Coordinates of C-alpha atoms and ligand atoms in Angstrom, one line a residue:
M18 CA -14.5 -4.2 13.3
L19 CA -13.4 -3.4 9.8
V20 CA -10.2 -1.5 9.4
N21 CA -8.1 -0.1 6.4
M22 CA -6.0 -3.1 5.2
R23 CA -3.2 -0.8 4.1
D24 CA -2.8 0.5 7.7
M25 CA -3.1 -3.0 9.1
L26 CA -0.4 -4.4 7.0
N27 CA 1.9 -1.4 7.4
H28 CA 1.6 -1.9 11.2
A29 CA 2.5 -5.6 10.8
Y30 CA 5.4 -4.7 8.5
E31 CA 6.8 -2.1 10.9
N32 CA 6.4 -4.3 13.9
G33 CA 7.8 -7.5 12.5
Y34 CA 4.8 -9.9 12.4
A35 CA 2.5 -11.2 9.7
V36 CA -1.3 -11.1 9.4
G37 CA -3.0 -14.3 8.2
A38 CA -5.1 -14.0 5.1
F39 CA -7.3 -17.1 5.3
D40 CA -9.3 -18.1 2.3
L41 CA -12.8 -19.1 3.1
V42 CA -15.2 -21.2 1.1
S43 CA -18.1 -21.7 3.6
L44 CA -19.6 -20.4 6.8
D45 CA -17.7 -23.1 8.7
F46 CA -14.4 -21.4 7.5
L47 CA -15.8 -18.0 8.3
Q48 CA -16.8 -19.0 11.9
G49 CA -13.6 -20.9 12.5
I50 CA -11.3 -18.1 11.4
M51 CA -13.2 -15.4 13.3
D52 CA -13.3 -17.5 16.5
A53 CA -9.6 -18.0 16.4
A54 CA -8.9 -14.3 15.8
E55 CA -11.1 -13.4 18.7
R56 CA -9.4 -16.0 21.0
C57 CA -6.0 -14.7 20.1
R58 CA -7.0 -10.9 20.0
A59 CA -5.5 -10.9 16.5
P60 CA -6.0 -8.9 13.3
V61 CA -7.2 -11.1 10.5
I62 CA -7.9 -10.9 6.8
L63 CA -11.0 -12.7 5.5
S64 CA -9.9 -13.7 2.0
L65 CA -12.2 -14.7 -0.9
A66 CA -10.4 -16.2 -4.0
E67 CA -12.1 -15.8 -7.4
S68 CA -10.7 -19.3 -8.2
H69 CA -13.0 -20.7 -5.5
F70 CA -16.2 -19.1 -6.8
D71 CA -17.3 -22.4 -8.2
Y72 CA -17.8 -23.6 -4.6
F73 CA -19.9 -20.8 -3.3
D74 CA -22.0 -17.8 -4.4
F75 CA -19.8 -14.8 -3.9
E76 CA -22.7 -12.4 -3.8
L77 CA -24.5 -14.5 -1.2
L78 CA -21.6 -15.2 1.1
M79 CA -20.3 -11.6 1.2
P80 CA -23.1 -10.2 3.5
A81 CA -22.2 -12.9 6.0
V82 CA -18.5 -12.1 5.7
E83 CA -19.2 -8.4 6.2
A84 CA -21.5 -9.1 9.2
A85 CA -18.8 -11.2 10.8
A86 CA -16.2 -8.5 10.3
K87 CA -18.5 -5.8 11.7
R88 CA -19.5 -7.7 14.8
A89 CA -15.9 -8.7 15.6
S90 CA -14.1 -7.0 18.4
V91 CA -10.7 -7.5 16.6
P92 CA -9.6 -5.6 13.4
V93 CA -10.7 -7.3 10.2
A94 CA -10.1 -6.7 6.5
I95 CA -11.9 -8.3 3.6
H96 CA -9.8 -9.2 0.6
L97 CA -10.5 -10.3 -3.0
D98 CA -7.8 -12.9 -3.6
H99 CA -6.6 -13.6 -7.2
G100 CA -9.2 -11.5 -9.0
A101 CA -9.2 -12.3 -12.7
S102 CA -9.9 -8.8 -14.1
L103 CA -10.6 -5.2 -13.4
E104 CA -14.3 -6.0 -13.5
S105 CA -13.7 -8.6 -10.7
A106 CA -12.1 -5.9 -8.6
I107 CA -15.0 -3.5 -9.1
Q108 CA -17.5 -6.2 -8.2
G109 CA -15.4 -7.2 -5.1
I110 CA -15.4 -3.6 -3.8
R111 CA -19.1 -3.3 -4.5
L112 CA -19.8 -6.4 -2.4
G113 CA -17.7 -5.2 0.5
C114 CA -14.0 -6.1 -0.1
N115 CA -11.7 -3.4 1.2
G116 CA -8.6 -4.8 -0.3
V117 CA -8.2 -6.4 -3.8
M118 CA -5.7 -8.4 -5.7
V119 CA -5.8 -8.8 -9.4
D120 CA -3.4 -11.4 -10.5
T121 CA -1.9 -10.6 -13.9
S122 CA 1.5 -12.2 -12.9
Q123 CA 1.5 -14.5 -15.9
M124 CA 1.8 -11.5 -18.3
P125 CA 5.1 -10.1 -19.4
L126 CA 6.3 -7.3 -17.0
S127 CA 5.1 -4.3 -19.1
E128 CA 1.6 -5.8 -19.5
N129 CA 1.5 -6.8 -15.9
I130 CA 2.3 -3.2 -15.0
A131 CA -0.3 -1.8 -17.3
A132 CA -3.1 -4.1 -16.0
T133 CA -2.1 -3.5 -12.4
C134 CA -2.1 0.3 -13.0
A135 CA -5.7 0.1 -14.3
V136 CA -6.8 -1.7 -11.2
I137 CA -4.9 0.7 -8.9
D138 CA -6.4 3.8 -10.5
M139 CA -9.9 2.4 -9.9
A140 CA -9.3 0.9 -6.5
H141 CA -7.4 3.9 -5.0
S142 CA -10.1 6.2 -6.2
C143 CA -12.4 4.2 -4.0
G144 CA -10.0 4.2 -1.1
V145 CA -9.2 0.5 -1.5
P146 CA -5.6 -0.8 -1.3
V147 CA -4.2 -3.2 -3.9
E148 CA -2.0 -6.3 -3.8
G149 CA 0.1 -7.0 -6.9
E150 CA 2.0 -10.1 -7.8
L151 CA 5.3 -10.4 -9.6
G152 CA 6.9 -13.7 -10.5
Y153 CA 4.6 -16.7 -10.5
V154 CA 3.6 -19.0 -7.6
A155 CA 2.7 -22.2 -9.3
G156 CA 0.5 -25.0 -8.0
V157 CA 1.7 -28.5 -7.1
E158 CA -1.2 -30.6 -5.8
G159 CA -4.7 -30.2 -4.4
E160 CA -7.7 -28.1 -5.3
D161 CA -5.9 -24.8 -4.8
A162 CA -3.0 -25.9 -7.0
E163 CA -5.2 -26.9 -10.0
R164 CA -6.0 -23.2 -10.7
H165 CA -2.3 -22.3 -10.8
S166 CA -0.9 -24.2 -13.7
G167 CA 2.6 -23.7 -15.2
A168 CA 6.1 -23.5 -13.7
L169 CA 7.3 -21.4 -10.8
V170 CA 8.9 -18.1 -11.8
Y171 CA 11.0 -16.3 -9.2
T172 CA 10.5 -12.6 -8.6
T173 CA 13.7 -10.6 -9.3
P174 CA 14.6 -7.6 -7.1
A175 CA 15.2 -5.3 -10.1
E176 CA 11.8 -6.1 -11.7
A177 CA 10.1 -5.7 -8.4
K178 CA 11.5 -2.2 -8.0
T179 CA 10.3 -1.2 -11.4
Y180 CA 6.9 -2.7 -10.9
V181 CA 6.3 -1.0 -7.5
E182 CA 7.6 2.4 -8.7
R183 CA 5.4 2.3 -11.9
T184 CA 2.2 0.9 -10.3
N185 CA 2.3 2.4 -6.7
V186 CA 1.0 -0.9 -5.5
D187 CA 0.3 -1.1 -1.7
M188 CA 1.7 -4.6 -1.1
L189 CA 3.4 -7.1 -3.3
A190 CA 3.1 -10.9 -3.5
V191 CA 6.5 -12.4 -4.3
S192 CA 7.6 -15.7 -5.6
I193 CA 10.6 -17.1 -3.8
G194 CA 9.9 -20.8 -3.8
T195 CA 6.5 -21.4 -2.2
V196 CA 3.8 -23.2 -4.2
H197 CA 0.0 -23.2 -4.2
G198 CA -1.5 -26.4 -2.7
R199 CA 0.2 -29.3 -1.0
L200 CA 3.9 -29.6 -0.7
K201 CA 6.0 -32.7 -1.3
G202 CA 8.8 -32.4 1.3
E203 CA 10.1 -29.1 2.6
P204 CA 10.5 -26.4 -0.1
E205 CA 13.7 -24.5 -0.8
L206 CA 13.0 -20.9 -0.1
D207 CA 15.3 -18.2 -1.6
F208 CA 15.7 -16.0 1.5
Q209 CA 18.6 -14.0 0.0
R210 CA 16.3 -13.0 -2.9
L211 CA 13.6 -12.1 -0.4
E212 CA 16.0 -9.9 1.6
Q213 CA 17.1 -8.1 -1.6
I214 CA 13.5 -7.5 -2.6
N215 CA 12.6 -6.2 0.8
N216 CA 15.6 -3.8 0.9
E217 CA 14.6 -2.4 -2.5
L218 CA 10.9 -2.0 -1.8
K219 CA 10.3 -1.3 1.8
I220 CA 6.6 -2.2 1.5
P221 CA 4.6 -5.1 3.0
L222 CA 5.3 -8.3 1.1
V223 CA 2.9 -11.2 0.7
I224 CA 3.5 -14.9 0.5
H225 CA 1.1 -17.2 -1.3
G226 CA 1.3 -20.9 -0.7
G227 CA 1.9 -20.8 3.0
T228 CA 0.7 -24.4 3.6
G229 CA 3.5 -26.9 4.7
L230 CA 6.2 -24.4 5.6
S231 CA 8.2 -25.0 8.8
D232 CA 8.0 -22.7 11.8
N233 CA 11.5 -21.6 11.1
Q234 CA 10.8 -20.8 7.5
F235 CA 7.8 -18.7 8.5
Q236 CA 9.9 -16.8 11.0
R237 CA 12.6 -16.0 8.4
L238 CA 9.9 -14.9 5.9
I239 CA 8.5 -12.4 8.5
A240 CA 12.0 -11.2 9.4
N241 CA 12.5 -10.3 5.7
G242 CA 9.4 -8.2 5.2
V243 CA 6.5 -10.6 4.8
A244 CA 3.5 -9.0 6.5
K245 CA 0.6 -11.0 4.9
I246 CA 0.5 -14.8 4.6
N247 CA -2.1 -16.4 2.4
Y248 CA -3.2 -19.7 3.8
Y249 CA -5.9 -22.1 2.6
T250 CA -4.9 -25.7 1.7
A251 CA -4.1 -26.8 5.2
L252 CA -7.5 -25.5 6.4
S253 CA -9.2 -27.3 3.6
D254 CA -7.3 -30.5 4.3
A255 CA -8.0 -30.4 8.0
A256 CA -11.8 -29.8 7.3
G257 CA -11.8 -32.7 4.8
Q258 CA -10.1 -35.0 7.3
G259 CA -12.6 -34.0 10.0
I260 CA -15.4 -35.1 7.7
I261 CA -13.7 -38.4 7.0
D262 CA -13.3 -38.9 10.7
N263 CA -17.0 -38.1 11.3
T264 CA -17.9 -40.6 8.6
K265 CA -15.9 -43.4 10.3
A266 CA -17.1 -42.6 13.7
T267 CA -20.8 -43.1 13.0
L268 CA -23.2 -44.7 10.5
D269 CA -25.2 -41.4 10.5
S270 CA -24.4 -39.9 7.1
S271 CA -26.6 -36.8 7.4
Y272 CA -24.9 -33.6 6.3
T273 CA -25.1 -32.0 9.8
N274 CA -23.4 -35.0 11.3
L275 CA -20.7 -35.0 8.7
V276 CA -19.8 -31.3 9.2
K277 CA -20.1 -31.4 13.0
G278 CA -17.1 -29.8 14.6
I279 CA -15.5 -28.7 11.3
A280 CA -15.5 -25.0 12.3
A281 CA -13.6 -25.9 15.5
T282 CA -11.1 -28.0 13.5
I283 CA -10.4 -25.1 11.1
S284 CA -10.2 -22.7 14.1
H285 CA -7.6 -24.8 15.7
E286 CA -5.3 -24.6 12.7
V287 CA -5.9 -20.9 12.3
E288 CA -5.0 -20.2 15.9
R289 CA -1.7 -22.2 15.5
C290 CA -0.8 -19.9 12.5
I291 CA -1.8 -16.7 14.2
R292 CA 0.4 -17.5 17.3
L293 CA 3.3 -18.6 15.1
W294 CA 3.2 -15.5 12.9
G295 CA 3.2 -13.1 15.8
S296 CA -0.2 -11.4 15.2
A297 CA -1.8 -12.6 18.5
N298 CA -2.5 -9.8 20.9
R299 CA -2.0 -7.1 18.3
A300 CA -5.7 -6.2 18.0
E301 CA -5.6 -3.3 20.4
E302 CA -2.6 -1.6 18.9
I303 CA -4.1 -1.8 15.5
L304 CA -7.5 -0.5 16.6
A305 CA -5.8 2.4 18.2
S306 CA -3.6 3.3 15.2
C307 CA -5.4 2.3 12.0
E308 CA -8.2 4.0 10.1
S309 CA -11.5 2.3 10.8
W310 CA -13.3 1.3 7.6
S311 CA -16.8 2.7 7.1
P312 CA -19.0 3.5 4.2
V313 CA -20.4 6.9 3.3
E314 CA -24.1 7.5 2.8
H315 CA -24.5 10.1 0.1
L316 CA -28.0 11.5 0.6
I317 CA -29.9 13.7 -1.9
I318 CA -33.4 14.9 -1.2
Y319 CA -35.2 16.8 -3.9
N320 CA -38.4 18.0 -5.5
V321 CA -39.4 17.9 -9.2
E322 CA -41.6 20.6 -10.7
Q323 CA -44.1 20.0 -13.5
K324 CA -43.1 16.5 -14.5
S325 CA -45.3 13.4 -15.0
S326 CA -44.8 10.5 -12.6
A327 CA -43.9 8.4 -15.6
S328 CA -41.0 10.7 -16.4
I329 CA -39.8 10.7 -12.8
E330 CA -39.9 7.0 -12.7
S331 CA -37.8 6.7 -15.8
L332 CA -35.3 9.2 -14.3
M333 CA -35.0 6.9 -11.3
E334 CA -34.6 3.8 -13.4
E335 CA -31.9 5.5 -15.5
G336 CA -30.1 6.7 -12.4
L337 CA -30.2 3.3 -10.7
R338 CA -28.7 1.7 -13.9
V339 CA -26.0 4.3 -14.4
L340 CA -24.9 5.1 -10.9
S341 CA -24.9 1.5 -9.6
N342 CA -22.0 0.7 -12.1
I343 CA -19.7 3.4 -10.9
P344 CA -16.7 1.9 -9.0
G345 CA -16.9 2.4 -5.2
V346 CA -20.7 2.6 -5.3
R347 CA -22.1 -0.2 -3.2
E348 CA -25.8 0.5 -3.3
V349 CA -28.2 2.9 -4.9
F350 CA -31.6 3.5 -3.3
T351 CA -34.2 5.8 -4.8
G352 CA -37.5 6.6 -3.2
E353 CA -40.6 8.7 -2.9
A354 CA -41.8 10.1 0.5
V355 CA -44.4 7.9 2.2
Q356 CA -46.0 11.0 3.7
E357 CA -48.1 13.2 1.5
G358 CA -46.9 16.8 1.5
A359 CA -43.3 16.0 2.7
K360 CA -41.0 19.0 2.3
Y361 CA -38.8 17.0 -0.1
R362 CA -40.7 14.4 -2.1
Y363 CA -37.9 12.3 -3.6
C364 CA -34.6 11.0 -2.5
W365 CA -31.4 9.2 -3.6
L366 CA -29.4 7.3 -1.1
I367 CA -26.1 6.1 -2.5
R368 CA -23.6 4.1 -0.4
F369 CA -19.9 4.6 -1.1
A370 CA -17.3 2.1 -0.1
H371 CA -15.1 4.8 1.5
P372 CA -14.9 8.6 1.8
A373 CA -12.4 8.6 -1.1
T374 CA -15.3 7.6 -3.4
I375 CA -17.0 11.0 -2.8
D376 CA -14.7 12.8 -5.2
S377 CA -14.2 10.0 -7.7
Y378 CA -17.9 9.5 -7.9
R379 CA -18.6 13.1 -8.4
N380 CA -16.1 13.3 -11.3
H381 CA -16.9 10.0 -12.9
P382 CA -18.1 10.6 -16.5
A383 CA -21.2 8.5 -16.0
H384 CA -22.3 10.5 -13.0
V385 CA -21.5 13.8 -14.6
A386 CA -23.5 12.9 -17.7
F387 CA -26.5 11.8 -15.7
A388 CA -26.4 14.7 -13.3
D389 CA -25.9 17.4 -16.0
H390 CA -28.4 16.1 -18.6
H391 CA -31.0 14.3 -16.6
F392 CA -31.1 15.1 -12.9
R393 CA -30.1 18.7 -12.2
P394 CA -32.2 20.4 -14.9
I395 CA -35.4 19.2 -13.3
A396 CA -34.4 19.0 -9.7
G397 CA -33.4 22.5 -8.8
D398 CA -34.8 22.3 -5.3
R399 CA -32.5 19.8 -3.6
I400 CA -30.2 19.1 -0.7
S401 CA -27.1 16.9 -0.9
I402 CA -25.1 15.7 2.1
D403 CA -22.5 12.9 2.8
Y404 CA -22.8 11.1 6.1
I405 CA -20.3 8.8 7.7
Ligands
LIG522 ZN1 -2.4 -17.4 -4.2

C-alpha cells in the first residue's frame, strides 16, 4: 500500500537502515522491484527520473506504478527523481507521486534555496514531502551519467545547515564522493564530512549514485544518517546483460524472447540491495506506524436555477480548465445526473492528492476566483463534502 514517504524515511533514519529508491524505466523494472520488495517484506520507493522521460511516457506509466503500489502488501512511496522545475513537481503530484525532488543543485546556494522554497511551498500545501540536493553528484559513465555533466561538488556541513533551515526540506541528497552512472574502481567517500552533516541536520540523508559501492561503504553510509539510496545503473546494466545473454542463447530475435526473464534479473539485484541496506522485514513496523497515503474525493452536488444549458456547459468547461491546474488536484470530473428529476442535477468530483490539499485548494486564487465569480452566484442550492 501507499504510505507517506516522510514517515517511511523517518522510520528508516531512526532505526538505522536505508530504503531503496529504485529508478524504473519499464514494466519489467516495476515488476522486478515490487517482487523483490514483497519477497523481502521491505518498504520500497518507486522512483521516476525526469532525465529518463525520453525512454517512457510518464503519463502512461504512472497508472501502472500507482496500481502496483496500491496492490502491494508492503509499504510503497512513489517519487519524482531529479525533477527539472516547479512545473515538473506539480505534474508529478498530479500523476500520483507522493514525494518529489527538484534538482537545482547546480545553482549558487541562494538561488538553490529560493528555487527549493518555491517547490516546498507548493508540495507541502499538497501534503507531499520534498527532497533537496546540495553539492553536486556528477556523472561518470553510462546512460544515467550523461545527464549529470560537470564536476563533483562536495556538500559542506555549514551550507547544508543553512539550506535545511531556510527551506524546511524533508530529506537532503548530499554529495560526498559518489557519482551518477558506472564507477571506475572503488570511490573515495568522505565519511567524516557525512558524519558532520548528519550531526548538524538530523534529518534523513539521501545518496545518489549508489551503483558500485562496497558492502562496507553502504553500511558506513547508513550508520551516518543515509536513509534513502537511489539505485539505477546496476539494474539497467543487469537488464542489458540479460538481453545480451538471451541473444547469444538463441537465434530467436523476437522482442518477447529478448526480454524473457529480465524482470527476474532486476528483481535479484534489488533483493540483494534490500537485504544489504537493512530494509528487509521492516514492512510491518512501517505499516503500523506511518500514515497511509490516500486521496480525498471532494464532492459537490448542486442545482442551477434559470440558466441555459449552454451557459451551464461553459461553466463546467471553465471549471475543468481552471481547477485541473491547481497543485494537488489529481482529477476533475463534472457531470449531470443520468436520472431525470434527481434531487441534485449536477456535480463536481475533484480528487485531491492528500487531505492537506483541502485547505490549499480552497484558498488557491484560481479556485477563489472561479467559485466567487462563476460558480457560487448561480449554484446556491448545493452540498459539498470531502471523503477519504
Ligand atoms: Zn541522482
